[in-house]
CSV table of C-alpha atoms in Angstrom, one decimal:
chain,number,residue,atom,x,y,z
A,1,MET,CA,-50.8,-19.4,10.3
A,2,SER,CA,-48.9,-17.7,7.5
A,3,GLY,CA,-50.6,-14.4,7.8
A,4,GLU,CA,-50.5,-14.2,11.6
A,5,ARG,CA,-48.1,-12.0,13.6
A,6,ILE,CA,-46.4,-14.3,16.1
A,7,LEU,CA,-44.0,-13.2,18.9
A,8,LEU,CA,-41.7,-15.3,21.0
A,9,VAL,CA,-40.5,-13.8,24.3
A,10,THR,CA,-37.8,-15.7,26.2
A,11,GLY,CA,-37.8,-15.0,29.9
A,12,ALA,CA,-41.5,-13.9,29.6
A,13,SER,CA,-42.2,-14.3,33.3
A,14,SER,CA,-39.7,-11.5,34.2
A,15,GLU,CA,-41.0,-8.0,35.0
A,16,VAL,CA,-39.8,-6.8,31.6
A,17,GLY,CA,-41.3,-9.8,29.8
A,18,THR,CA,-44.8,-9.4,31.4
A,19,ALA,CA,-44.8,-5.7,30.8
A,20,LEU,CA,-43.8,-6.1,27.2
A,21,ILE,CA,-46.4,-8.7,26.5
A,22,ARG,CA,-49.2,-6.6,28.2
A,23,SER,CA,-48.2,-3.6,26.1
A,24,ALA,CA,-47.7,-5.3,22.8
A,25,ALA,CA,-50.4,-7.9,22.9
A,26,ASP,CA,-52.8,-6.1,20.6
A,27,LYS,CA,-50.2,-6.2,17.8
A,28,TYR,CA,-49.9,-10.0,17.7
A,29,ASP,CA,-52.1,-12.9,17.0
A,30,ARG,CA,-50.1,-15.3,19.2
A,31,ILE,CA,-47.4,-14.8,21.7
A,32,TRP,CA,-45.2,-17.6,22.8
A,33,ALA,CA,-44.4,-16.9,26.5
A,34,HIS,CA,-41.3,-18.8,27.6
A,35,TYR,CA,-40.7,-19.5,31.3
A,36,ASN,CA,-38.6,-21.8,33.3
A,37,ARG,CA,-40.3,-22.0,36.8
A,38,SER,CA,-42.6,-19.0,37.1
A,39,LEU,CA,-45.7,-20.3,35.4
A,40,SER,CA,-47.9,-18.2,37.7
A,41,GLU,CA,-46.8,-15.0,36.0
A,42,ILE,CA,-47.7,-16.5,32.6
A,43,GLU,CA,-51.1,-17.7,33.9
A,44,LEU,CA,-51.9,-14.1,35.0
A,45,LEU,CA,-51.1,-13.0,31.4
A,46,MET,CA,-53.4,-15.7,30.1
A,47,GLU,CA,-56.2,-14.5,32.4
A,48,GLU,CA,-55.8,-10.9,31.3
A,49,ILE,CA,-55.1,-11.3,27.6
A,50,GLY,CA,-56.7,-14.6,26.7
A,51,GLU,CA,-55.9,-17.5,24.4
A,52,LYS,CA,-53.3,-15.7,22.2
A,53,ILE,CA,-50.8,-16.2,25.1
A,54,ALA,CA,-49.2,-19.6,24.6
A,55,PRO,CA,-47.0,-20.7,27.5
A,56,VAL,CA,-43.9,-22.8,26.7
A,57,GLN,CA,-41.5,-24.1,29.3
A,58,ALA,CA,-37.8,-24.7,29.0
A,59,ASP,CA,-34.8,-24.8,31.3
A,60,PHE,CA,-32.2,-23.2,29.0
A,61,SER,CA,-29.3,-24.6,31.1
A,62,ASP,CA,-30.4,-28.0,29.6
A,63,GLU,CA,-29.8,-28.3,25.9
A,64,ASN,CA,-32.3,-31.1,25.4
A,65,ASN,CA,-34.9,-29.2,27.2
A,66,THR,CA,-34.2,-26.2,25.0
A,67,GLN,CA,-34.5,-28.3,21.9
A,68,ALA,CA,-37.8,-29.8,23.1
A,69,MET,CA,-39.2,-26.3,23.5
A,70,ILE,CA,-38.1,-25.4,20.0
A,71,GLU,CA,-39.6,-28.6,18.6
A,72,SER,CA,-43.0,-28.0,20.3
A,73,ILE,CA,-43.2,-24.6,18.7
A,74,ARG,CA,-42.2,-25.9,15.3
A,75,ALA,CA,-44.7,-28.8,15.5
A,76,SER,CA,-47.5,-26.3,16.2
A,77,GLY,CA,-46.8,-24.6,12.8
A,78,ALA,CA,-47.0,-21.2,14.5
A,79,LEU,CA,-43.5,-20.1,13.9
A,80,PRO,CA,-42.4,-16.7,15.4
A,81,GLY,CA,-41.7,-13.8,13.1
A,82,ASP,CA,-40.5,-11.7,15.9
A,83,ILE,CA,-38.3,-12.8,18.9
A,84,VAL,CA,-37.3,-10.9,22.0
A,85,HIS,CA,-34.6,-12.6,24.1
A,86,LEU,CA,-34.6,-11.6,27.7
A,87,SER,CA,-33.4,-14.8,29.4
A,88,ALA,CA,-30.3,-14.4,31.6
A,89,MET,CA,-28.8,-15.7,34.9
A,90,LYS,CA,-29.2,-13.3,37.9
A,91,PRO,CA,-25.9,-11.4,38.4
A,92,SER,CA,-24.0,-12.0,41.6
A,93,GLY,CA,-21.0,-10.2,42.9
A,94,LEU,CA,-17.9,-12.4,43.2
A,95,GLN,CA,-14.2,-11.6,42.5
A,96,PHE,CA,-12.9,-13.0,39.3
A,97,HIS,CA,-10.4,-15.4,40.9
A,98,LYS,CA,-13.2,-16.9,43.0
A,99,GLN,CA,-15.5,-17.5,40.0
A,100,LYS,CA,-15.8,-21.2,38.9
A,101,TRP,CA,-16.0,-22.1,35.3
A,102,GLU,CA,-19.5,-23.4,36.0
A,103,SER,CA,-20.7,-19.9,36.5
A,104,TYR,CA,-19.6,-19.0,33.0
A,105,GLN,CA,-21.0,-22.1,31.5
A,106,ARG,CA,-24.5,-21.5,33.1
A,107,GLU,CA,-24.4,-17.9,31.6
A,108,ILE,CA,-23.4,-19.3,28.2
A,109,ASP,CA,-26.1,-22.0,28.2
A,110,THR,CA,-28.9,-19.8,29.5
A,111,SER,CA,-28.3,-16.6,27.6
A,112,LEU,CA,-26.1,-17.5,24.5
A,113,ARG,CA,-26.7,-21.1,23.5
A,114,SER,CA,-30.4,-20.8,23.9
A,115,ILE,CA,-30.8,-17.9,21.5
A,116,VAL,CA,-28.4,-19.5,19.0
A,117,LEU,CA,-30.5,-22.7,18.9
A,118,ILE,CA,-33.7,-20.7,18.7
A,119,LEU,CA,-32.6,-18.5,15.9
A,120,GLN,CA,-31.1,-21.3,13.9
A,121,ALA,CA,-34.5,-23.0,14.1
A,122,PHE,CA,-36.6,-20.0,13.1
A,123,ILE,CA,-34.5,-17.5,11.1
A,124,PRO,CA,-34.8,-19.6,7.9
A,125,GLU,CA,-38.5,-19.1,7.8
A,126,MET,CA,-38.1,-15.4,8.5
A,127,ALA,CA,-35.7,-15.2,5.6
A,128,LYS,CA,-38.2,-16.9,3.3
A,129,LYS,CA,-40.9,-14.4,4.3
A,130,ARG,CA,-38.3,-11.6,4.1
A,131,HIS,CA,-39.4,-10.2,7.4
A,132,GLY,CA,-38.4,-10.6,11.0
A,133,LYS,CA,-37.6,-8.6,14.1
A,134,ILE,CA,-35.1,-9.8,16.7
A,135,VAL,CA,-34.3,-7.9,19.9
A,136,PHE,CA,-31.7,-8.9,22.5
A,137,MET,CA,-31.8,-7.5,26.1
A,138,LEU,CA,-28.2,-6.6,26.9
A,139,SER,CA,-26.9,-4.1,29.5
A,140,ALA,CA,-25.7,-0.6,29.9
A,141,TYR,CA,-22.6,-2.2,31.4
A,142,LEU,CA,-21.5,-2.6,27.7
A,143,LEU,CA,-21.7,1.2,27.1
A,144,GLY,CA,-19.1,2.3,29.6
A,145,VAL,CA,-16.8,1.1,32.4
A,146,PRO,CA,-18.4,-2.1,33.8
A,147,PRO,CA,-18.7,-2.8,37.5
A,148,LYS,CA,-16.4,-5.2,39.3
A,149,PHE,CA,-17.2,-8.7,40.3
A,150,GLN,CA,-19.6,-9.7,37.5
A,151,SER,CA,-17.3,-11.2,34.9
A,152,PRO,CA,-19.5,-14.2,33.8
A,153,TYR,CA,-22.6,-11.9,33.3
A,154,ILE,CA,-20.7,-9.2,31.4
A,155,THR,CA,-18.6,-11.7,29.3
A,156,VAL,CA,-21.7,-13.3,27.9
A,157,LYS,CA,-23.5,-10.0,27.3
A,158,TYR,CA,-20.5,-9.0,25.1
A,159,ALA,CA,-20.9,-12.3,23.3
A,160,LEU,CA,-24.5,-11.6,22.7
A,161,LEU,CA,-23.6,-8.1,21.4
A,162,GLY,CA,-21.2,-9.7,18.9
A,163,LEU,CA,-23.8,-12.2,17.8
A,164,MET,CA,-26.4,-9.4,17.4
A,165,ARG,CA,-24.1,-7.3,15.2
A,166,ASN,CA,-23.0,-10.3,13.1
A,167,LEU,CA,-26.6,-11.4,12.4
A,168,SER,CA,-27.7,-7.9,11.6
A,169,ALA,CA,-25.1,-7.8,8.8
A,170,GLU,CA,-25.8,-11.3,7.6
A,171,TYR,CA,-29.6,-11.0,7.4
A,172,ALA,CA,-30.2,-7.3,6.5
A,173,SER,CA,-30.8,-8.3,2.8
A,174,LYS,CA,-33.4,-10.8,3.9
A,175,GLY,CA,-35.6,-8.1,5.6
A,176,ILE,CA,-34.6,-9.2,9.1
A,177,THR,CA,-33.5,-6.6,11.7
A,178,VAL,CA,-31.5,-7.6,14.7
A,179,ASN,CA,-31.0,-5.1,17.5
A,180,ALA,CA,-30.5,-4.8,21.2
A,181,VAL,CA,-31.6,-2.7,24.2
A,182,SER,CA,-29.2,-1.9,27.0
A,183,PRO,CA,-30.9,-0.6,30.1
A,184,ASP,CA,-29.1,0.7,33.2
A,185,MET,CA,-29.9,-1.1,36.4
A,186,MET,CA,-33.6,-1.7,37.0
A,187,GLU,CA,-34.9,-2.6,40.5
A,188,THR,CA,-36.5,-5.9,39.7
A,189,LYS,CA,-36.3,-9.4,41.2
A,190,PHE,CA,-33.4,-10.0,38.7
A,191,LEU,CA,-31.2,-8.1,41.2
A,192,SER,CA,-32.1,-10.3,44.2
A,193,ASN,CA,-28.5,-11.8,44.4
A,194,LEU,CA,-26.8,-8.3,44.6
A,195,PRO,CA,-26.1,-6.5,47.8
A,196,GLU,CA,-28.6,-3.6,48.5
A,197,LEU,CA,-25.6,-1.3,48.7
A,198,VAL,CA,-24.8,-1.9,45.1
A,199,ILE,CA,-28.3,-1.2,44.0
A,200,GLU,CA,-28.4,2.0,46.1
A,201,GLN,CA,-25.0,3.2,44.7
A,202,SER,CA,-26.3,2.6,41.1
A,203,ALA,CA,-29.3,4.8,41.8
A,204,LYS,CA,-27.1,7.5,43.3
A,205,ASN,CA,-24.7,7.5,40.3
A,206,ASN,CA,-27.5,7.8,37.7
A,207,PRO,CA,-28.1,11.3,36.5
A,208,LEU,CA,-31.8,10.8,37.3
A,209,GLY,CA,-31.0,10.1,40.9
A,210,ARG,CA,-32.7,6.7,40.7
A,211,ASN,CA,-32.6,3.4,38.8
A,212,ILE,CA,-34.4,2.8,35.5
A,213,ARG,CA,-38.0,1.6,35.6
A,214,VAL,CA,-39.3,-1.3,33.6
A,215,GLU,CA,-41.9,0.9,31.9
A,216,GLU,CA,-39.1,3.1,30.6
A,217,VAL,CA,-37.4,0.1,28.8
A,218,VAL,CA,-40.4,-1.5,27.2
A,219,PRO,CA,-41.1,1.3,24.6
A,220,ALA,CA,-37.5,0.9,23.2
A,221,ILE,CA,-38.2,-2.8,22.6
A,222,GLU,CA,-41.6,-2.1,21.1
A,223,TYR,CA,-40.0,0.5,18.8
A,224,LEU,CA,-37.5,-2.1,17.5
A,225,LEU,CA,-40.4,-4.5,16.8
A,226,SER,CA,-42.4,-1.9,14.9
A,227,ASP,CA,-42.5,-1.0,11.2
A,228,ALA,CA,-41.0,2.3,12.2
A,229,ALA,CA,-37.7,0.5,12.7
A,230,ASN,CA,-37.7,-1.5,9.5
A,231,VAL,CA,-34.3,0.0,8.5
A,232,VAL,CA,-32.8,0.1,12.0
A,233,THR,CA,-30.5,-2.9,12.5
A,234,GLY,CA,-27.3,-3.7,14.3
A,235,GLN,CA,-28.0,-1.1,16.9
A,236,ASN,CA,-27.6,-1.3,20.7
A,237,ILE,CA,-29.9,1.3,22.2
A,238,GLY,CA,-29.0,2.5,25.7
A,239,VAL,CA,-31.8,3.3,28.1
A,240,THR,CA,-29.8,4.9,30.9
A,241,GLY,CA,-31.2,8.2,32.0
A,242,GLY,CA,-28.2,10.2,30.9
């Protein structure tokens, strides 16, 4: 296992996750494809790509479930050298004073706690090998004035940005890069809780006159996973269209 290139993608059943895996599959010997409920999307990847796709299930809102996933990967001996963290709760528009703490907690558990536990488990081995690539999916909402009515989602994205930058400083000397990609709104099933008017307004406000496409985001992630980005760390790359 020591010479293999192994990737872990959280939220692999998402449109970005499946597109990334399809595009990057030739560069890896094994890809751990995390999902919560959408096994069918992972099964399609297995049919197309073959045995190198290793599905792994976890509900990140459950800490024990998350730890069980980590232990199953650890027990296999196939520890990831590259990690892409896509998992997040779907944003929904609600005024701040109407948000319950449970909404923040779900965001924290799903997006923040999950990657903290995963990285604490696998970064030590990356550091021993003096090589590792970690990429967080953030949001263009961190690059300018954020929209209203999405405080739990945006709060946790800022927490992830802080974690990314701190880890990039801590592990640069170990050969590990930690970066993020922040796309503008993409019209995927991730937006299913938002009003159509919000999605249309986002497209209208974008200099391109449309929302960003999944296939326009994947190359930025692949770049950060590549040897071309060996000295790129602590960066949050915007994919915004202007």
